[in-house]
PDB file of C-alpha atoms in Angstrom:
ATOM      1  CA  LYS A   1       0.090  -0.030  -0.043  1.00 51.00           C
ATOM      2  CA  ALA A   2       2.699   2.492   0.776  1.00 57.00           C
ATOM      3  CA  GLU A   3       4.622   1.468  -2.259  1.00 61.00           C
ATOM      4  CA  PHE A   4       1.585   2.333  -4.340  1.00 57.00           C
ATOM      5  CA  TYR A   5       1.445   5.803  -2.958  1.00 62.00           C
ATOM      6  CA  VAL A   6       5.043   6.307  -3.443  1.00 67.00           C
ATOM      7  CA  ARG A   7       4.935   5.238  -7.053  1.00 70.00           C
ATOM      8  CA  GLN A   8       1.972   7.498  -7.539  1.00 64.00           C
ATOM      9  CA  GLU A   9       3.803  10.523  -6.056  1.00 73.00           C
ATOM     10  CA  ALA A  10       6.675   9.842  -8.380  1.00 72.00           C
ATOM     11  CA  ARG A  11       4.392   9.594 -11.286  1.00 70.00           C
ATOM     12  CA  ILE A  12       2.652  13.065 -10.391  1.00 66.00           C
ATOM     13  CA  GLU A  13       5.995  14.688  -9.998  1.00 70.00           C
ATOM     14  CA  MET A  14       7.124  13.441 -13.475  1.00 72.00           C
ATOM     15  CA  GLU A  15       3.965  14.791 -15.096  1.00 68.00           C
ATOM     16  CA  LYS A  16       4.161  18.179 -13.354  1.00 67.00           C
ATOM     17  CA  ALA A  17       7.722  18.458 -14.437  1.00 70.00           C
ATOM     18  CA  GLU A  18       6.923  17.740 -17.975  1.00 70.00           C
ATOM     19  CA  ASN A  19       3.753  20.025 -17.981  1.00 68.00           C
ATOM     20  CA  PRO A  20       3.062  22.190 -14.985  1.00 68.00           C
ATOM     21  CA  ASP A  21      -0.522  22.768 -16.126  1.00 66.00           C
ATOM     22  CA  ALA A  22      -1.452  19.176 -16.626  1.00 63.00           C
ATOM     23  CA  GLU A  23      -4.416  17.765 -14.550  1.00 67.00           C
ATOM     24  CA  VAL A  24      -3.201  15.121 -12.296  1.00 65.00           C
ATOM     25  CA  LYS A  25      -5.612  12.317 -11.156  1.00 65.00           C
ATOM     26  CA  ILE A  26      -4.989  10.950  -7.626  1.00 65.00           C
ATOM     27  CA  ARG A  27      -6.345   7.505  -7.351  1.00 62.00           C
ATOM     28  CA  PRO A  28      -7.176   5.732  -3.963  1.00 59.00           C
ATOM     29  CA  TYR A  29      -5.569   2.545  -3.311  1.00 54.00           C
ATOM     30  CA  ASN A  30      -7.909  -0.205  -4.250  1.00 58.00           C
ATOM     31  CA  GLY A  31      -5.606  -3.391  -3.829  1.00 55.00           C
ATOM     32  CA  SER A  32      -5.898  -5.899  -1.079  1.00 67.00           C
ATOM     33  CA  ALA A  33      -5.840  -4.570   2.582  1.00 73.00           C
ATOM     34  CA  THR A  34      -2.903  -5.397   4.613  1.00 83.00           C
ATOM     35  CA  TYR A  35      -3.215  -7.247   7.994  1.00 87.00           C
ATOM     36  CA  ILE A  36      -2.763  -3.994   9.911  1.00 90.00           C
ATOM     37  CA  ASP A  37      -5.705  -2.514   7.849  1.00 88.00           C
ATOM     38  CA  LYS A  38      -7.872  -5.429   8.784  1.00 91.00           C
ATOM     39  CA  ILE A  39      -7.014  -4.972  12.462  1.00 94.00           C
ATOM     40  CA  TRP A  40      -8.034  -1.339  12.188  1.00 93.00           C
ATOM     41  CA  THR A  41     -11.336  -2.134  10.301  1.00 92.00           C
ATOM     42  CA  SER A  42     -12.139  -4.533  13.208  1.00 94.00           C
ATOM     43  CA  LEU A  43     -11.292  -2.046  15.884  1.00 95.00           C
ATOM     44  CA  TYR A  44     -13.366   0.774  14.136  1.00 95.00           C
ATOM     45  CA  THR A  45     -16.425  -1.580  13.733  1.00 94.00           C
ATOM     46  CA  VAL A  46     -16.421  -2.715  17.220  1.00 96.00           C
ATOM     47  CA  PHE A  47     -15.860   0.684  18.632  1.00 96.00           C
ATOM     48  CA  THR A  48     -18.891   1.855  16.567  1.00 96.00           C
ATOM     49  CA  GLY A  49     -21.151  -0.842  17.690  1.00 96.00           C
ATOM     50  CA  PHE A  50     -19.958  -0.560  21.473  1.00 96.00           C
ATOM     51  CA  VAL A  51     -20.654   3.237  21.336  1.00 96.00           C
ATOM     52  CA  LEU A  52     -24.092   2.665  19.935  1.00 96.00           C
ATOM     53  CA  ALA A  53     -24.884  -0.070  22.496  1.00 96.00           C
ATOM     54  CA  THR A  54     -23.637   2.234  25.326  1.00 96.00           C
ATOM     55  CA  LEU A  55     -25.838   5.150  24.219  1.00 96.00           C
ATOM     56  CA  VAL A  56     -28.852   2.845  24.130  1.00 96.00           C
ATOM     57  CA  ALA A  57     -28.119   0.714  27.227  1.00 96.00           C
ATOM     58  CA  VAL A  58     -27.047   3.460  29.845  1.00 95.00           C
ATOM     59  CA  PRO A  59     -30.404   5.659  29.641  1.00 95.00           C
ATOM     60  CA  LEU A  60     -32.525   2.510  29.533  1.00 95.00           C
ATOM     61  CA  GLY A  61     -30.615   1.018  32.528  1.00 95.00           C
ATOM     62  CA  LEU A  62     -31.019   4.322  34.504  1.00 93.00           C
ATOM     63  CA  LEU A  63     -34.921   4.125  33.801  1.00 93.00           C
ATOM     64  CA  CYS A  64     -35.024   0.635  34.757  1.00 93.00           C
ATOM     65  CA  GLY A  65     -33.119   1.173  37.976  1.00 91.00           C
ATOM     66  CA  MET A  66     -35.062   4.289  39.027  1.00 88.00           C
ATOM     67  CA  SER A  67     -38.550   2.977  38.006  1.00 89.00           C
ATOM     68  CA  PRO A  68     -39.714  -0.436  39.259  1.00 89.00           C
ATOM     69  CA  VAL A  69     -42.782  -0.113  36.689  1.00 93.00           C
ATOM     70  CA  ILE A  70     -40.419   0.395  33.736  1.00 92.00           C
ATOM     71  CA  ASN A  71     -38.200  -2.369  35.031  1.00 92.00           C
ATOM     72  CA  THR A  72     -41.056  -4.655  35.135  1.00 92.00           C
ATOM     73  CA  ALA A  73     -42.216  -3.741  31.651  1.00 92.00           C
ATOM     74  CA  ILE A  74     -38.711  -3.993  29.971  1.00 92.00           C
ATOM     75  CA  ASN A  75     -37.262  -6.965  31.753  1.00 92.00           C
ATOM     76  CA  PRO A  76     -39.189  -9.706  30.023  1.00 93.00           C
ATOM     77  CA  LEU A  77     -38.004  -8.105  26.601  1.00 92.00           C
ATOM     78  CA  ILE A  78     -34.460  -8.075  27.952  1.00 92.00           C
ATOM     79  CA  GLN A  79     -34.587 -11.786  28.853  1.00 92.00           C
ATOM     80  CA  ILE A  80     -36.184 -12.728  25.503  1.00 93.00           C
ATOM     81  CA  PHE A  81     -33.563 -10.989  23.332  1.00 92.00           C
ATOM     82  CA  LYS A  82     -30.429 -11.173  25.491  1.00 91.00           C
ATOM     83  CA  PRO A  83     -29.802 -15.019  24.625  1.00 91.00           C
ATOM     84  CA  VAL A  84     -30.268 -14.505  20.896  1.00 90.00           C
ATOM     85  CA  SER A  85     -27.146 -15.572  18.964  1.00 88.00           C
ATOM     86  CA  PRO A  86     -25.519 -13.107  16.704  1.00 87.00           C
ATOM     87  CA  LEU A  87     -25.918 -15.911  13.888  1.00 85.00           C
ATOM     88  CA  ALA A  88     -29.608 -15.405  14.280  1.00 90.00           C
ATOM     89  CA  TRP A  89     -29.522 -11.597  14.144  1.00 90.00           C
ATOM     90  CA  LEU A  90     -27.196 -11.473  11.071  1.00 90.00           C
ATOM     91  CA  PRO A  91     -29.829 -12.617   8.354  1.00 90.00           C
ATOM     92  CA  ILE A  92     -32.434 -10.179   9.753  1.00 92.00           C
ATOM     93  CA  ILE A  93     -30.022  -7.347   9.901  1.00 91.00           C
ATOM     94  CA  THR A  94     -28.534  -8.036   6.473  1.00 89.00           C
ATOM     95  CA  LEU A  95     -32.166  -7.945   4.912  1.00 91.00           C
ATOM     96  CA  VAL A  96     -33.093  -4.746   6.632  1.00 90.00           C
ATOM     97  CA  VAL A  97     -29.823  -2.993   5.707  1.00 87.00           C
ATOM     98  CA  SER A  98     -30.108  -4.301   2.157  1.00 85.00           C
ATOM     99  CA  ALA A  99     -33.629  -2.822   1.861  1.00 85.00           C
ATOM    100  CA  ALA A 100     -33.058   0.366   3.670  1.00 84.00           C
ATOM    101  CA  TYR A 101     -29.531   1.333   2.755  1.00 78.00           C
ATOM    102  CA  VAL A 102     -28.458   1.999  -0.854  1.00 75.00           C
ATOM    103  CA  THR A 103     -24.644   2.336  -1.486  1.00 73.00           C
ATOM    104  CA  ASN A 104     -23.102   4.385  -4.172  1.00 70.00           C
ATOM    105  CA  ASP A 105     -19.737   6.024  -4.842  1.00 63.00           C
ATOM    106  CA  ASP A 106     -20.551   8.848  -2.367  1.00 66.00           C
ATOM    107  CA  SER A 107     -21.667   6.471   0.463  1.00 70.00           C
ATOM    108  CA  TRP A 108     -19.908   7.007   3.910  1.00 79.00           C
ATOM    109  CA  PHE A 109     -20.308   3.333   4.986  1.00 80.00           C
ATOM    110  CA  GLU A 110     -20.295  -0.149   3.183  1.00 85.00           C
ATOM    111  CA  LYS A 111     -23.386  -2.387   3.976  1.00 86.00           C
ATOM    112  CA  SER A 112     -20.887  -5.047   5.336  1.00 87.00           C
ATOM    113  CA  PHE A 113     -19.797  -2.432   8.052  1.00 89.00           C
ATOM    114  CA  ILE A 114     -23.323  -1.337   8.953  1.00 91.00           C
ATOM    115  CA  THR A 115     -24.408  -5.002   9.382  1.00 92.00           C
ATOM    116  CA  SER A 116     -21.357  -5.977  11.535  1.00 93.00           C
ATOM    117  CA  ALA A 117     -21.629  -2.865  13.654  1.00 94.00           C
ATOM    118  CA  VAL A 118     -25.409  -3.287  14.300  1.00 94.00           C
ATOM    119  CA  THR A 119     -24.864  -6.942  15.098  1.00 94.00           C
ATOM    120  CA  VAL A 120     -22.314  -6.003  17.705  1.00 95.00           C
ATOM    121  CA  THR A 121     -24.654  -3.352  19.094  1.00 95.00           C
ATOM    122  CA  LEU A 122     -27.696  -5.810  19.437  1.00 94.00           C
ATOM    123  CA  CYS A 123     -25.655  -8.476  21.142  1.00 94.00           C
ATOM    124  CA  SER A 124     -23.500  -6.248  23.374  1.00 94.00           C
ATOM    125  CA  LEU A 125     -25.850  -3.806  24.841  1.00 94.00           C
ATOM    126  CA  TRP A 126     -27.437  -6.177  27.347  1.00 95.00           C
ATOM    127  CA  PRO A 127     -24.541  -6.407  30.075  1.00 95.00           C
ATOM    128  CA  THR A 128     -24.395  -2.657  30.226  1.00 96.00           C
ATOM    129  CA  LEU A 129     -28.149  -2.299  30.562  1.00 96.00           C
ATOM    130  CA  ILE A 130     -28.521  -4.858  33.228  1.00 95.00           C
ATOM    131  CA  ASN A 131     -25.577  -3.702  35.204  1.00 95.00           C
ATOM    132  CA  THR A 132     -26.625  -0.053  35.064  1.00 95.00           C
ATOM    133  CA  ALA A 133     -30.123  -1.082  36.326  1.00 94.00           C
ATOM    134  CA  VAL A 134     -28.773  -3.074  39.085  1.00 93.00           C
ATOM    135  CA  GLY A 135     -26.308  -0.247  40.165  1.00 92.00           C
ATOM    136  CA  VAL A 136     -28.942   2.454  40.176  1.00 91.00           C
ATOM    137  CA  SER A 137     -31.345   0.164  42.266  1.00 89.00           C
ATOM    138  CA  SER A 138     -28.478  -0.579  44.684  1.00 88.00           C
ATOM    139  CA  ILE A 139     -27.913   3.036  45.542  1.00 84.00           C
ATOM    140  CA  ASP A 140     -28.058   3.805  49.153  1.00 81.00           C
ATOM    141  CA  LYS A 141     -31.565   5.353  49.819  1.00 79.00           C
ATOM    142  CA  ASP A 142     -30.109   7.847  52.244  1.00 79.00           C
ATOM    143  CA  LEU A 143     -28.344   9.509  49.253  1.00 79.00           C
ATOM    144  CA  VAL A 144     -31.525   9.617  47.350  1.00 76.00           C
ATOM    145  CA  ASN A 145     -33.447  11.055  50.254  1.00 76.00           C
ATOM    146  CA  VAL A 146     -30.803  13.816  50.745  1.00 79.00           C
ATOM    147  CA  GLY A 147     -31.314  14.879  47.087  1.00 77.00           C
ATOM    148  CA  LYS A 148     -35.016  15.119  47.874  1.00 74.00           C
ATOM    149  CA  VAL A 149     -34.669  17.067  51.094  1.00 78.00           C
ATOM    150  CA  LEU A 150     -32.267  19.450  49.233  1.00 79.00           C
ATOM    151  CA  ARG A 151     -35.043  19.833  46.456  1.00 77.00           C
ATOM    152  CA  LEU A 152     -32.631  18.814  43.723  1.00 78.00           C
ATOM    153  CA  ASN A 153     -34.198  18.627  40.330  1.00 81.00           C
ATOM    154  CA  TRP A 154     -34.391  15.450  38.360  1.00 79.00           C
ATOM    155  CA  SER A 155     -31.421  16.099  36.033  1.00 83.00           C
ATOM    156  CA  THR A 156     -29.343  17.100  39.014  1.00 84.00           C
ATOM    157  CA  GLN A 157     -30.168  14.066  41.042  1.00 83.00           C
ATOM    158  CA  ILE A 158     -29.130  11.973  38.096  1.00 85.00           C
ATOM    159  CA  THR A 159     -25.856  13.761  37.271  1.00 85.00           C
ATOM    160  CA  LYS A 160     -24.644  14.350  41.010  1.00 84.00           C
ATOM    161  CA  ILE A 161     -26.106  11.349  42.899  1.00 85.00           C
ATOM    162  CA  ILE A 162     -27.346   8.521  40.724  1.00 88.00           C
ATOM    163  CA  ILE A 163     -24.535   8.232  38.037  1.00 88.00           C
ATOM    164  CA  PRO A 164     -21.619   8.723  40.192  1.00 87.00           C
ATOM    165  CA  SER A 165     -22.854   6.053  42.739  1.00 88.00           C
ATOM    166  CA  ALA A 166     -23.650   3.574  40.038  1.00 90.00           C
ATOM    167  CA  MET A 167     -20.404   4.278  38.068  1.00 91.00           C
ATOM    168  CA  PRO A 168     -18.644   0.909  39.130  1.00 90.00           C
ATOM    169  CA  TYR A 169     -21.640  -1.033  37.976  1.00 93.00           C
ATOM    170  CA  ILE A 170     -21.998   0.845  34.730  1.00 94.00           C
ATOM    171  CA  PHE A 171     -18.267   0.384  33.870  1.00 93.00           C
ATOM    172  CA  THR A 172     -18.467  -3.314  34.874  1.00 93.00           C
ATOM    173  CA  GLY A 173     -21.258  -3.732  32.257  1.00 95.00           C
ATOM    174  CA  MET A 174     -19.362  -1.778  29.745  1.00 95.00           C
ATOM    175  CA  ARG A 175     -16.385  -3.991  30.207  1.00 94.00           C
ATOM    176  CA  LEU A 176     -18.571  -6.995  29.684  1.00 95.00           C
ATOM    177  CA  SER A 177     -20.356  -5.499  26.799  1.00 96.00           C
ATOM    178  CA  LEU A 178     -16.883  -4.605  25.020  1.00 96.00           C
ATOM    179  CA  GLY A 179     -15.712  -8.340  25.471  1.00 94.00           C
ATOM    180  CA  VAL A 180     -19.116  -9.618  24.080  1.00 95.00           C
ATOM    181  CA  GLY A 181     -18.998  -7.039  21.159  1.00 95.00           C
ATOM    182  CA  TRP A 182     -15.327  -8.155  20.347  1.00 95.00           C
ATOM    183  CA  MET A 183     -16.208 -11.914  20.355  1.00 93.00           C
ATOM    184  CA  VAL A 184     -19.497 -11.189  18.217  1.00 93.00           C
ATOM    185  CA  LEU A 185     -17.572  -9.081  15.683  1.00 92.00           C
ATOM    186  CA  ILE A 186     -15.390 -11.834  14.413  1.00 89.00           C
ATOM    187  CA  ALA A 187     -18.293 -14.005  13.632  1.00 89.00           C
ATOM    188  CA  ALA A 188     -20.246 -11.166  12.253  1.00 91.00           C
ATOM    189  CA  GLU A 189     -17.371 -10.289   9.929  1.00 90.00           C
ATOM    190  CA  MET A 190     -17.109 -13.825   8.703  1.00 89.00           C
ATOM    191  CA  LEU A 191     -20.677 -13.898   7.357  1.00 86.00           C
ATOM    192  CA  ALA A 192     -21.197 -10.123   6.432  1.00 86.00           C
ATOM    193  CA  GLN A 193     -17.740 -10.082   4.785  1.00 83.00           C
ATOM    194  CA  ASN A 194     -16.722  -6.889   6.431  1.00 86.00           C
ATOM    195  CA  PRO A 195     -12.985  -6.729   5.584  1.00 86.00           C
ATOM    196  CA  GLY A 196     -11.536  -7.216   9.246  1.00 90.00           C
ATOM    197  CA  LEU A 197     -10.051 -10.016  11.071  1.00 92.00           C
ATOM    198  CA  GLY A 198     -13.131 -12.249  10.997  1.00 91.00           C
ATOM    199  CA  LYS A 199     -13.095 -12.147   7.106  1.00 90.00           C
ATOM    200  CA  PHE A 200      -9.347 -12.644   7.163  1.00 91.00           C
ATOM    201  CA  VAL A 201      -9.828 -15.949   9.129  1.00 91.00           C
ATOM    202  CA  TRP A 202     -12.772 -17.000   6.904  1.00 91.00           C
ATOM    203  CA  ASP A 203     -10.750 -16.374   3.667  1.00 89.00           C
ATOM    204  CA  GLU A 204      -7.757 -18.407   4.973  1.00 89.00           C
ATOM    205  CA  PHE A 205     -10.146 -21.246   5.997  1.00 89.00           C
ATOM    206  CA  GLN A 206     -11.595 -21.123   2.462  1.00 88.00           C
ATOM    207  CA  ASN A 207      -8.144 -21.010   0.955  1.00 85.00           C
ATOM    208  CA  GLY A 208      -6.879 -24.038   2.270  1.00 78.00           C
ATOM    209  CA  SER A 209      -3.186 -23.514   1.515  1.00 80.00           C
ATOM    210  CA  SER A 210      -0.297 -25.044   3.331  1.00 81.00           C
ATOM    211  CA  ASN A 211       0.090 -21.608   5.182  1.00 86.00           C
ATOM    212  CA  SER A 212      -3.578 -21.198   6.188  1.00 89.00           C
ATOM    213  CA  LEU A 213      -3.475 -22.908   9.488  1.00 90.00           C
ATOM    214  CA  GLY A 214      -0.439 -20.783  10.667  1.00 91.00           C
ATOM    215  CA  ARG A 215      -2.178 -17.625   9.355  1.00 91.00           C
ATOM    216  CA  ILE A 216      -5.348 -18.528  11.258  1.00 93.00           C
ATOM    217  CA  MET A 217      -3.448 -19.161  14.525  1.00 94.00           C
ATOM    218  CA  VAL A 218      -1.787 -15.790  14.239  1.00 94.00           C
ATOM    219  CA  ALA A 219      -5.167 -14.142  13.798  1.00 94.00           C
ATOM    220  CA  VAL A 220      -6.628 -16.123  16.826  1.00 94.00           C
ATOM    221  CA  LEU A 221      -3.596 -14.871  18.920  1.00 96.00           C
ATOM    222  CA  THR A 222      -4.242 -11.263  17.656  1.00 96.00           C
ATOM    223  CA  ILE A 223      -7.839 -11.452  18.507  1.00 95.00           C
ATOM    224  CA  GLY A 224      -7.049 -12.577  21.934  1.00 95.00           C
ATOM    225  CA  ILE A 225      -4.292 -10.025  22.640  1.00 96.00           C
ATOM    226  CA  ILE A 226      -6.428  -7.226  21.415  1.00 96.00           C
ATOM    227  CA  GLY A 227      -9.321  -8.339  23.557  1.00 95.00           C
ATOM    228  CA  PHE A 228      -7.040  -8.408  26.499  1.00 96.00           C
ATOM    229  CA  ILE A 229      -5.749  -4.914  25.755  1.00 96.00           C
ATOM    230  CA  LEU A 230      -9.421  -3.530  25.301  1.00 95.00           C
ATOM    231  CA  ASP A 231     -10.319  -5.051  28.716  1.00 94.00           C
ATOM    232  CA  ARG A 232      -7.332  -3.465  30.501  1.00 94.00           C
ATOM    233  CA  ILE A 233      -8.096   0.086  28.849  1.00 94.00           C
ATOM    234  CA  MET A 234     -11.574  -0.357  30.198  1.00 92.00           C
ATOM    235  CA  GLN A 235     -10.481  -1.427  33.684  1.00 90.00           C
ATOM    236  CA  THR A 236      -8.171   1.634  33.682  1.00 91.00           C
ATOM    237  CA  LEU A 237     -10.934   3.919  32.609  1.00 90.00           C
ATOM    238  CA  GLN A 238     -13.182   2.447  35.319  1.00 87.00           C
ATOM    239  CA  LYS A 239     -10.620   3.190  38.034  1.00 86.00           C
ATOM    240  CA  ILE A 240     -10.328   6.849  36.737  1.00 85.00           C
ATOM    241  CA  PHE A 241     -14.036   7.439  36.574  1.00 82.00           C
ATOM    242  CA  SER A 242     -15.075   5.449  39.670  1.00 76.00           C
ATOM    243  CA  PHE A 243     -12.401   7.050  41.683  1.00 65.00           C
ATOM    244  CA  GLY A 244     -10.895   3.636  42.469  1.00 60.00           C
ATOM    245  CA  ARG A 245     -14.020   1.888  43.508  1.00 62.00           C
ATOM    246  CA  GLU A 246     -14.425  -1.556  41.724  1.00 61.00           C
ATOM    247  CA  LEU A 247     -16.874  -4.308  42.076  1.00 55.00           C
TER     248      LEU A 247
END
């Protein structure tokens, strides 16, 4: 890939030297992605799905923890959808994305990326949602009563009392969600053909060459090491934002 851009720069310089007014076309690299590119693609995809899952799960978890009525209403849905395998979600998501999203030359995202990211979101939001709800419902009632005595409004109680008190639970859920999302992503990329590590493993399996087993083992080790690093990052963030309190 780097060699392609070096050659292109050399060609542009030669054309400019021959004719300073020449219109130069800069072409993007359209060759096969490198192994590092595949790693970055997988990280970008799982990060997108994880962020979407967090944006959905934390507010819902706060509502469930603060309101027994909402918790009673939503909990059956959580228990129904939580065990669903990503292999079951993928055909549904693929059909919906194919029908609702049309790609062209100006499209920001490929269908395979959206399919993989949404699958990660649907499979990874449950640990954060459940842990947030448990954390909010476990807050010391004296703290909540102090907020009522001080006549703090609803938003102030959430930002000053509820979220800080439930932060260890929230981050524990987020750590679990990120781990689930990273695990789900590999299977999603295999089937959705998103050009990440999952597709790399699948392509090597389909290739069946003498080097395929070694390459697959390298990919497996890469997946495990990245998962470990992501968990350490989340653990560090948990210590920072929870003021050292851990579950």
